[in-house]
Coordinates of C-alpha atoms (C1' of nucleotides) in Angstrom, one line a residue:
Chain A
M1 CA -109.0 128.0 -96.6
D2 CA -110.1 125.0 -94.5
H3 CA -113.7 124.3 -94.1
D4 CA -114.3 121.2 -92.2
N5 CA -118.1 120.9 -92.1
T6 CA -118.7 119.8 -88.5
R7 CA -122.3 118.9 -87.7
N8 CA -121.6 119.6 -84.0
L9 CA -121.9 123.4 -83.6
I10 CA -118.5 124.0 -82.0
R11 CA -115.3 122.9 -83.7
Q12 CA -112.9 121.8 -81.1
T13 CA -109.7 121.7 -83.1
A14 CA -107.6 124.7 -84.1
P15 CA -108.1 125.4 -87.8
T16 CA -104.5 125.8 -88.8
P17 CA -101.6 124.2 -86.9
T18 CA -100.1 127.4 -85.3
E19 CA -98.5 129.3 -88.2
H20 CA -99.1 133.0 -87.8
P21 CA -96.8 135.3 -89.8
N22 CA -97.3 139.0 -90.3
V23 CA -99.5 139.6 -87.4
S24 CA -99.2 143.3 -86.5
P25 CA -97.5 144.3 -83.2
A26 CA -100.7 146.2 -82.3
V27 CA -102.7 143.0 -82.3
I28 CA -100.0 141.0 -80.4
R29 CA -99.9 143.6 -77.6
R30 CA -103.7 143.2 -77.2
L31 CA -103.6 139.4 -76.8
P32 CA -102.7 139.4 -73.0
R33 CA -105.8 141.5 -72.3
Y34 CA -108.0 138.9 -74.1
F35 CA -106.3 136.2 -72.0
R36 CA -107.2 138.0 -68.8
Y37 CA -110.8 138.7 -69.7
L38 CA -111.3 135.2 -70.9
R39 CA -109.8 133.7 -67.7
E40 CA -112.3 135.9 -65.7
L41 CA -115.2 134.7 -67.9
I42 CA -114.2 131.1 -67.3
R43 CA -114.0 131.8 -63.5
Q44 CA -117.6 133.1 -63.8
G45 CA -118.7 129.9 -65.6
K46 CA -119.6 131.6 -68.8
L47 CA -119.7 129.2 -71.8
R48 CA -120.1 131.4 -74.8
I49 CA -119.7 135.0 -75.7
S50 CA -120.3 137.2 -78.7
S51 CA -117.9 139.8 -80.0
G52 CA -120.5 142.4 -79.1
E53 CA -120.8 141.3 -75.5
L54 CA -117.1 141.1 -75.1
S55 CA -116.6 144.5 -76.7
R56 CA -118.9 146.1 -74.1
L57 CA -116.9 144.3 -71.3
M58 CA -113.5 145.4 -72.6
G59 CA -114.4 148.8 -73.9
V60 CA -113.2 148.2 -77.5
T61 CA -115.2 147.7 -80.7
A62 CA -116.6 144.3 -81.7
S63 CA -115.0 144.8 -85.0
Q64 CA -111.6 145.0 -83.5
I65 CA -112.2 141.8 -81.5
R66 CA -113.3 139.9 -84.6
Q67 CA -110.3 141.2 -86.7
D68 CA -107.8 140.5 -83.9
L69 CA -109.0 136.9 -83.3
N70 CA -109.2 136.2 -87.1
C71 CA -105.5 136.8 -87.4
F72 CA -105.0 133.4 -85.8
G73 CA -107.9 131.5 -87.3
G74 CA -111.6 131.1 -87.1
F75 CA -112.2 130.7 -83.4
G76 CA -115.9 131.6 -83.6
Q77 CA -119.0 130.4 -85.3
Q78 CA -121.5 132.4 -87.2
G79 CA -124.8 132.8 -85.4
Y80 CA -123.3 131.5 -82.1
G81 CA -120.3 133.5 -81.1
Y82 CA -117.2 132.2 -79.4
N83 CA -116.9 129.2 -77.1
V84 CA -115.1 130.7 -74.1
N85 CA -113.1 127.7 -73.2
F86 CA -112.0 127.0 -76.7
L87 CA -111.0 130.6 -77.3
Y88 CA -109.1 130.7 -74.0
E89 CA -107.2 127.5 -74.8
N90 CA -106.2 128.9 -78.2
I91 CA -105.0 132.1 -76.8
C92 CA -103.1 130.3 -74.1
E93 CA -101.4 128.3 -76.8
L94 CA -100.5 131.5 -78.7
L95 CA -99.0 133.0 -75.6
G96 CA -97.1 129.8 -74.7
V97 CA -98.8 129.4 -71.3
D98 CA -98.5 125.7 -71.4
A99 CA -95.1 125.6 -73.3
G100 CA -93.2 124.9 -70.1
L101 CA -90.9 127.9 -70.5
Q102 CA -88.0 128.1 -68.2
A103 CA -86.5 131.4 -66.9
I104 CA -83.6 132.7 -64.9
I105 CA -83.3 136.1 -63.3
I106 CA -80.0 138.0 -63.7
G107 CA -79.5 140.3 -60.7
A108 CA -80.8 139.5 -57.3
G109 CA -81.2 143.1 -56.1
D110 CA -84.5 144.6 -54.9
L111 CA -86.3 144.3 -58.2
G112 CA -85.1 140.8 -58.9
R113 CA -86.1 139.6 -55.5
A114 CA -89.5 141.3 -55.8
L115 CA -90.2 139.7 -59.1
V116 CA -89.2 136.1 -58.1
R117 CA -91.7 136.3 -55.3
A118 CA -94.5 137.5 -57.5
P119 CA -97.1 134.9 -58.5
M120 CA -97.1 136.3 -62.1
F121 CA -94.7 133.8 -63.5
E122 CA -96.5 130.8 -62.2
K123 CA -99.9 132.1 -63.3
R124 CA -98.5 132.4 -66.9
G125 CA -96.7 129.1 -67.0
V126 CA -93.2 130.4 -66.7
N127 CA -90.9 128.5 -64.3
I128 CA -88.0 130.3 -62.6
V129 CA -85.2 127.9 -62.3
S130 CA -82.5 130.1 -60.8
M131 CA -81.2 133.6 -60.0
F132 CA -77.7 134.9 -60.6
D133 CA -75.7 137.7 -59.0
V134 CA -72.1 138.7 -58.5
D135 CA -72.5 139.8 -54.8
P136 CA -71.0 137.3 -52.4
A137 CA -73.5 138.4 -49.8
L138 CA -76.4 137.2 -51.9
I139 CA -74.9 134.1 -53.6
G140 CA -76.1 130.9 -51.9
R141 CA -79.2 132.5 -50.4
T142 CA -82.7 131.4 -51.5
V143 CA -85.5 133.9 -52.4
G144 CA -89.0 132.7 -53.0
G145 CA -87.7 129.2 -53.2
V146 CA -85.1 130.0 -55.8
L147 CA -81.4 129.7 -55.2
I148 CA -79.1 132.7 -56.1
R149 CA -76.1 131.3 -57.9
N150 CA -72.7 133.0 -58.7
M151 CA -72.8 134.7 -62.1
T152 CA -69.7 132.7 -63.0
E153 CA -71.7 129.5 -63.0
L154 CA -74.0 130.8 -65.7
E155 CA -72.5 128.9 -68.7
R156 CA -72.3 125.6 -66.9
F157 CA -75.9 126.0 -65.5
C158 CA -77.3 126.7 -69.0
S159 CA -75.5 123.8 -70.5
E160 CA -77.2 121.5 -67.9
I161 CA -80.6 122.9 -67.8
S162 CA -82.7 124.2 -70.7
V163 CA -83.3 128.0 -70.2
D164 CA -85.7 129.8 -72.5
M165 CA -85.6 133.4 -71.1
A166 CA -83.7 135.6 -68.8
V167 CA -85.1 138.5 -66.7
L168 CA -82.6 141.3 -66.7
T169 CA -82.6 143.3 -63.4
L170 CA -78.9 144.0 -63.3
P171 CA -77.2 147.4 -63.5
K172 CA -77.7 149.2 -66.8
D173 CA -74.0 149.5 -67.5
R174 CA -73.5 145.7 -67.5
A175 CA -76.7 145.0 -69.5
A176 CA -75.3 144.8 -73.0
E177 CA -72.4 142.6 -72.2
E178 CA -74.4 140.1 -70.1
A179 CA -77.1 140.0 -72.7
E180 CA -74.5 138.9 -75.3
R181 CA -73.4 136.3 -72.9
L182 CA -76.9 135.0 -72.3
V183 CA -77.6 134.8 -76.0
A184 CA -74.3 132.8 -76.4
C185 CA -75.7 130.4 -73.8
G186 CA -78.6 129.8 -76.1
I187 CA -81.2 132.0 -74.4
R188 CA -83.8 133.3 -76.9
G189 CA -85.8 135.7 -74.8
L190 CA -84.9 138.7 -72.7
W191 CA -87.2 140.5 -70.4
N192 CA -85.3 143.7 -69.9
F193 CA -85.7 145.9 -66.9
T194 CA -82.3 147.6 -67.1
G195 CA -83.3 150.7 -69.0
K196 CA -80.5 150.0 -71.5
E197 CA -81.9 149.6 -75.0
L198 CA -81.0 146.2 -76.3
E199 CA -81.0 145.1 -79.9
F200 CA -80.1 141.9 -81.7
E201 CA -79.6 141.9 -85.5
D202 CA -80.7 138.4 -86.1
S203 CA -84.2 138.5 -84.8
K204 CA -83.8 135.0 -83.3
V205 CA -83.7 136.8 -79.9
A206 CA -87.0 138.1 -78.5
V207 CA -86.6 141.3 -76.4
E208 CA -89.3 142.9 -74.3
N209 CA -88.2 146.1 -72.7
V210 CA -89.9 147.5 -69.6
H211 CA -88.7 151.0 -69.2
L212 CA -90.1 152.1 -65.9
G213 CA -88.4 155.5 -66.0
D214 CA -90.2 156.3 -69.3
S215 CA -93.5 155.2 -67.9
L216 CA -93.1 157.5 -64.9
M217 CA -92.3 160.4 -67.2
I218 CA -95.4 159.8 -69.2
L219 CA -97.4 160.1 -66.0
N220 CA -95.5 163.3 -65.2
Y221 CA -96.5 164.7 -68.6
K222 CA -100.2 163.8 -68.2
L223 CA -100.2 165.3 -64.8
C224 CA -98.6 168.5 -65.8
E225 CA -100.9 168.8 -68.8
N226 CA -104.0 168.5 -66.6
T227 CA -102.6 171.1 -64.2
D228 CA -101.7 173.5 -66.9
D229 CA -105.2 173.5 -68.2
K230 CA -106.4 177.0 -67.4
D231 CA -109.7 175.6 -65.9
Chain B
M1 CA -65.9 170.2 -81.0
D2 CA -68.5 172.7 -82.3
H3 CA -68.2 175.8 -80.2
D4 CA -71.2 178.1 -80.3
N5 CA -70.2 181.2 -82.3
T6 CA -73.8 182.1 -82.9
R7 CA -74.4 185.3 -81.1
N8 CA -78.1 185.9 -81.5
L9 CA -78.7 183.0 -83.8
I10 CA -80.3 180.8 -81.1
R11 CA -83.5 182.0 -79.5
Q12 CA -83.4 181.1 -75.8
T13 CA -87.0 181.7 -74.9
A14 CA -89.8 179.2 -75.5
P15 CA -92.1 180.4 -78.4
T16 CA -95.4 179.7 -76.7
P17 CA -96.0 179.7 -73.0
T18 CA -96.7 175.9 -72.6
E19 CA -100.1 175.3 -74.0
H20 CA -100.2 172.0 -75.9
P21 CA -103.6 170.5 -76.7
N22 CA -104.3 167.6 -79.1
V23 CA -100.9 166.1 -79.1
S24 CA -101.3 162.5 -80.0
P25 CA -100.5 159.8 -77.5
A26 CA -97.9 158.3 -79.9
V27 CA -95.9 161.5 -79.7
I28 CA -96.2 161.8 -75.9
R29 CA -95.0 158.2 -75.4
R30 CA -91.8 159.1 -77.4
L31 CA -90.9 162.2 -75.3
P32 CA -89.1 160.2 -72.5
R33 CA -86.8 158.7 -75.1
Y34 CA -85.8 162.2 -76.4
F35 CA -85.2 163.2 -72.8
R36 CA -82.8 160.3 -72.3
Y37 CA -80.9 160.8 -75.5
L38 CA -80.5 164.6 -75.0
R39 CA -79.3 164.0 -71.4
E40 CA -76.6 161.7 -72.8
L41 CA -75.6 164.3 -75.5
I42 CA -75.3 166.9 -72.8
R43 CA -73.1 164.5 -70.8
Q44 CA -70.9 164.2 -73.9
G45 CA -70.7 168.0 -74.1
K46 CA -72.5 168.3 -77.5
L47 CA -73.9 171.7 -78.1
R48 CA -76.0 171.3 -81.3
I49 CA -77.6 168.5 -83.2
S50 CA -79.6 168.2 -86.4
S51 CA -82.7 166.1 -86.8
G52 CA -80.6 163.9 -89.3
E53 CA -77.8 163.2 -86.8
L54 CA -80.3 162.5 -84.0
S55 CA -82.3 160.2 -86.2
R56 CA -79.2 158.1 -86.9
L57 CA -78.5 157.9 -83.2
M58 CA -82.0 157.0 -82.2
G59 CA -82.9 154.8 -85.1
V60 CA -86.0 156.7 -86.2
T61 CA -86.6 159.0 -89.2
A62 CA -85.5 162.7 -89.1
S63 CA -89.0 163.5 -90.3
Q64 CA -90.5 162.0 -87.2
I65 CA -88.2 163.9 -84.9
R66 CA -89.1 167.3 -86.6
Q67 CA -92.8 166.5 -86.5
D68 CA -92.7 165.4 -82.9
L69 CA -90.8 168.4 -81.6
N70 CA -92.9 170.8 -83.6
C71 CA -96.0 169.7 -81.7
F72 CA -94.6 171.8 -78.9
G73 CA -93.2 174.8 -80.7
G74 CA -90.2 175.7 -82.8
F75 CA -87.3 174.4 -80.8
G76 CA -84.8 174.4 -83.8
Q77 CA -83.5 176.9 -86.2
Q78 CA -83.3 176.5 -90.0
G79 CA -79.8 176.0 -91.3
Y80 CA -78.5 175.3 -87.8
G81 CA -80.4 172.4 -86.1
Y82 CA -81.3 172.2 -82.5
N83 CA -79.4 173.7 -79.5
V84 CA -79.0 170.6 -77.3
N85 CA -79.3 172.4 -73.9
F86 CA -82.3 174.5 -75.0
L87 CA -84.1 171.5 -76.4
Y88 CA -83.4 169.5 -73.3
E89 CA -84.6 172.2 -71.0
N90 CA -87.9 172.4 -73.0
I91 CA -88.5 168.7 -72.9
C92 CA -87.7 168.7 -69.2
E93 CA -90.3 171.4 -68.8
L94 CA -92.9 169.3 -70.8
L95 CA -92.2 166.3 -68.6
G96 CA -92.4 168.2 -65.4
V97 CA -88.9 167.3 -64.3
D98 CA -88.5 170.5 -62.4
A99 CA -92.1 170.8 -61.3
G100 CA -91.3 169.5 -57.8
L101 CA -93.8 166.7 -58.0
Q102 CA -94.5 164.9 -54.8
A103 CA -95.4 161.2 -54.6
I104 CA -96.5 158.6 -52.1
I105 CA -96.3 154.8 -52.5
I106 CA -99.3 152.8 -51.5
G107 CA -98.1 149.3 -50.5
A108 CA -94.8 148.6 -48.9
G109 CA -94.4 145.0 -50.2
D110 CA -91.5 143.7 -52.3
L111 CA -92.3 145.9 -55.3
G112 CA -93.0 149.1 -53.3
R113 CA -89.7 148.7 -51.3
A114 CA -87.8 148.0 -54.6
L115 CA -89.2 151.1 -56.2
V116 CA -88.6 153.5 -53.3
R117 CA -84.9 152.5 -53.3
A118 CA -84.5 153.0 -57.1
P119 CA -82.8 156.3 -58.2
M120 CA -85.4 156.6 -60.9
F121 CA -87.6 159.1 -59.0
E122 CA -84.9 161.4 -58.0
K123 CA -83.4 161.5 -61.5
R124 CA -86.8 162.6 -62.9
G125 CA -87.5 165.2 -60.2
V126 CA -90.1 163.2 -58.3
N127 CA -89.9 163.4 -54.6
I128 CA -91.3 160.4 -52.5
V129 CA -92.6 161.8 -49.3
S130 CA -94.1 158.7 -47.7
M131 CA -95.1 155.1 -48.0
F132 CA -98.3 153.6 -46.7
D133 CA -99.3 150.0 -45.7
V134 CA -101.8 148.2 -43.5
D135 CA -99.3 145.6 -42.2
P136 CA -98.4 146.4 -38.5
A137 CA -95.1 144.6 -39.1
L138 CA -94.1 147.2 -41.7
I139 CA -95.7 150.4 -40.3
G140 CA -93.1 152.6 -38.6
R141 CA -90.2 151.1 -40.5
T142 CA -88.1 153.2 -42.9
V143 CA -87.1 152.1 -46.4
G144 CA -84.7 154.0 -48.5
G145 CA -85.1 157.0 -46.1
V146 CA -88.9 156.9 -46.4
L147 CA -91.2 156.2 -43.5
I148 CA -94.0 153.6 -43.8
R149 CA -97.1 155.1 -42.4
N150 CA -100.4 153.4 -41.4
M151 CA -102.9 153.5 -44.3
T152 CA -105.4 155.0 -41.8
E153 CA -103.2 158.1 -41.7
L154 CA -103.6 158.8 -45.4
E155 CA -106.3 161.5 -45.3
R156 CA -104.6 163.4 -42.6
F157 CA -101.2 163.2 -44.3
C158 CA -102.6 164.4 -47.6
S159 CA -104.3 167.3 -46.0
E160 CA -101.0 168.5 -44.5
I161 CA -98.6 167.8 -47.3
S162 CA -99.3 168.4 -51.0
V163 CA -99.2 165.1 -52.8
D164 CA -99.3 165.0 -56.6
M165 CA -99.2 161.3 -57.4
A166 CA -99.5 157.9 -55.9
V167 CA -97.7 154.7 -56.8
L168 CA -100.0 151.7 -56.5
T169 CA -98.2 148.5 -55.4
L170 CA -101.0 147.2 -53.3
P171 CA -102.9 144.0 -53.9
K172 CA -105.2 144.0 -57.0
D173 CA -108.4 143.4 -55.1
R174 CA -108.0 146.6 -53.1
A175 CA -106.8 148.8 -56.0
A176 CA -110.1 150.3 -57.1
E177 CA -111.3 151.3 -53.7
E178 CA -108.0 152.8 -52.6
A179 CA -107.7 154.6 -55.9
E180 CA -111.0 156.3 -55.2
R181 CA -109.8 157.2 -51.8
L182 CA -106.6 158.8 -53.1
V183 CA -108.5 160.8 -55.7
A184 CA -110.8 162.0 -52.9
C185 CA -107.6 163.2 -51.1
G186 CA -106.8 165.4 -54.1
I187 CA -104.3 163.2 -55.8
R188 CA -104.3 163.7 -59.6
G189 CA -101.9 161.0 -60.9
L190 CA -101.8 157.3 -60.4
W191 CA -98.9 155.0 -61.4
N192 CA -100.6 151.7 -61.3
F193 CA -98.7 148.4 -60.8
T194 CA -101.7 146.5 -59.5
G195 CA -102.8 144.8 -62.7
K196 CA -106.3 146.1 -62.1
E197 CA -107.5 148.3 -64.9
L198 CA -108.4 151.7 -63.4
E199 CA -110.6 154.3 -65.1
F200 CA -111.8 157.7 -64.1
E201 CA -114.6 159.4 -66.0
D202 CA -113.5 163.0 -65.3
S203 CA -110.1 162.9 -67.0
K204 CA -108.8 165.1 -64.2
V205 CA -106.9 162.1 -62.9
A206 CA -103.9 160.9 -65.0
V207 CA -103.4 157.1 -64.9
E208 CA -100.4 155.2 -66.2
N209 CA -100.8 151.5 -66.1
V210 CA -97.7 149.2 -65.9
H211 CA -99.0 145.7 -66.5
L212 CA -96.0 143.5 -66.0
G213 CA -98.0 140.3 -66.5
D214 CA -99.0 141.5 -70.0
S215 CA -95.4 142.4 -70.8
L216 CA -94.3 138.9 -69.8
M217 CA -96.9 137.3 -72.0
I218 CA -95.9 139.4 -75.0
L219 CA -92.3 138.1 -74.5
N220 CA -93.8 134.6 -74.3
Y221 CA -95.5 135.1 -77.6
K222 CA -92.5 136.4 -79.4
L223 CA -90.4 133.5 -78.1
C224 CA -92.9 130.9 -79.1
E225 CA -93.3 132.5 -82.5
N226 CA -89.5 132.4 -83.1
T227 CA -89.5 128.8 -82.0
D228 CA -92.4 127.7 -84.1
D229 CA -90.6 128.9 -87.3
K230 CA -89.9 125.7 -89.0
D231 CA -86.1 126.2 -88.9
Chain C
dT1 C1' -74.4 184.9 -100.9
dA2 C1' -74.6 179.7 -100.8
dG3 C1' -75.3 175.8 -97.9
dA4 C1' -77.8 173.7 -94.4
dT5 C1' -81.6 172.4 -92.0
dT6 C1' -85.9 173.4 -90.1
dG7 C1' -91.1 173.8 -90.2
dT8 C1' -94.9 172.4 -92.6
dT9 C1' -97.7 170.5 -96.2
dA10 C1' -98.7 166.6 -99.1
dA11 C1' -98.3 161.5 -99.9
dT12 C1' -98.1 157.1 -98.0
dC13 C1' -98.7 153.6 -95.0
dG14 C1' -101.0 151.0 -91.4
dA15 C1' -104.5 150.3 -88.1
dT16 C1' -109.3 150.8 -86.8
dT17 C1' -114.1 150.9 -87.8
dA18 C1' -118.2 150.0 -90.6
dA19 C1' -120.8 147.2 -93.5
dC20 C1' -122.6 143.0 -95.2
dA21 C1' -122.5 138.5 -97.4
dA22 C1' -121.7 133.9 -95.7
dT23 C1' -123.5 130.6 -92.7
dC24 C1' -124.4 128.3 -88.5
Chain D
dT1 C1' -136.6 128.5 -91.9
dA2 C1' -135.5 132.9 -89.4
dG3 C1' -132.3 135.2 -86.3
dA4 C1' -127.9 135.9 -84.9
dT5 C1' -123.2 136.6 -85.4
dT6 C1' -119.0 135.6 -87.5
dG7 C1' -115.4 136.3 -91.2
dT8 C1' -113.9 139.5 -94.4
dT9 C1' -113.9 143.2 -97.6
dA10 C1' -114.3 148.2 -98.0
dA11 C1' -114.1 152.9 -96.0
dT12 C1' -112.2 155.8 -92.6
dC13 C1' -109.1 157.5 -89.6
dG14 C1' -104.6 158.5 -87.7
dA15 C1' -99.8 158.2 -87.8
dT16 C1' -95.5 158.1 -90.4
dT17 C1' -92.7 159.4 -94.1
dA18 C1' -91.4 162.3 -98.0
dA19 C1' -90.8 166.6 -100.2
dC20 C1' -89.8 171.2 -100.4
dA21 C1' -90.4 176.2 -99.6
dA22 C1' -88.9 179.2 -95.9
dT23 C1' -85.1 181.0 -93.7
dC24 C1' -81.2 181.2 -90.8

DNA sequence: TAGATTGTTAATCGATTAACAATC
DNA sequence: TAGATTGTTAATCGATTAACAATC
C-alpha cells in the first residue's frame, strides 16, 4: 500500500484516487449516516474525533466505524483519530455531493411536487433541472422554481441538457416503459418511488427503490407484534 | 388451471395462535414483498404455488422462502406446496392488514398532503382519521377527505378516538418533542419522515424511519461508482 | 405406491466485533 | 519516549443456502 511519510500529522490528500471495488452494500448504506453526523460535528466546530467518540455518538461500535472507513482508504491517523473536515470531504466525494449531478422528476403529481420543493436535493448537491408530466393541466406550470414540461419533450430535453438521474413518481403501470425510455436517453440513475420493481441487466444503470408501502407494512408488523405480547 | 381437488389435504387453520418471538429483522423486512407477490397471484387466480415456482418469480432462493415462512408456522404441505389464499391470509394477519389500524398525520405540508391522498393506506388496511398542523392557513381545510385539525387539539382527539400510529411529516427540529407528546397520548407506532433519528427506550413504541435524504445519497454513490469505472 | 415438496438440520457465506501490532 | 488510536487480522455471530428425511 501507499505510505507517504508526512511530517505534518494530518495528511490532506486522499490515499488512493477514488477506486473502490467490492465494498459491501451494508457499508454503502451506512455512508449517508456518517455524512450527516460529520456535517453536524463541523457545524459544532469540532476539529478531530476518534472512532470511540464517534461510536458513542452514533450508537455503533468503534470497530465498525474503523472497518467501514477503511474500505475507502486510511482517513485517520494512529494516536490522533480522524480530522473531521478531511473525513467529511472524503465522504462527500464518495457520495458525489460536489459532482454537480443533474436530475429530472418524472411525474408532477402530489409526490413529485412535494419532492421538488424539499431542500433535500440542494443540500446534497443534486440539481433539479426539469419536471415532466402528461397532464395538460400541469404542463407549463412551475413548482418550486422548476418548469413542468410535456413528457413528449423528454428526448429533446435530454439531448440538450446533461441529465444524470430521474426521480420516478409516475403511476406504477407506466414505470417500466418510461424507465426504458429514460435509460435510452442516457440517464444512468433512477430514484424509484413507483412501487414497481425495476431491474436492468447491464448494471450500468443505478436503481434505488423507495417502497413506501413496504415500509408502512413493516411498521404495521412491529405494531401488531407489540400489541400481541401478552403483557 | 390447477383446480383444487384436495378434499382435506389443505389445512385451513393456522397452526399456532400468532405468537412469533425472535424473528430476525431480515425476515420481517421481506414479508411485505411476499404480501405483494401473493396478492398478484390471487389476482391471476392461482390456487397453489411451490417454493420453487415462487422463488423463480421473486428472484430469491426457494430455501429462503421456506425458511422465512416457517418462522411463523407451517403454511405449506409436503408434496403439494402452498395454498395461495391460505398463505396470503396468514401474511395479511401478520402484517395487521385487517387489524383496523387507525392513523393520524402530523404535519399537513407538501409531503403530508401527498401521503394522505395516496391509496397506499387504504390498500393496507390503515385508516387515516385526521391530520394535524400548526399553520392557521391549513387548519380547518380538508385534504383527501381528511380534516386538518389544530395541533393543540391533539390530546383531546386522541382521548376520544383510538389512534394506533402517527405519520411524522413535520419539521425535523420539532420531531423529538412531538414524538414524545404522541407517545404520551398512547400512540404506539411512528412512521417517521422527519429525518430526525428517533429512539424510545421502552420498546413499546414501534418506529419505522424513512430517510429519503439517505436514500438519495446511496443512489448518488452508485451513480458515481459506475461513472468512475474506467470505461 | 411413487413423486413431489415441505420442514428442518447442517454447511456455507458474509458481516460484525474483538484484539492487537503498527505507528503517529 | 509514553500514550493514544488507527489499520488490520482473527474470532464470533447471524443470515443464507444446501441437503435430505419426513410426509402428504
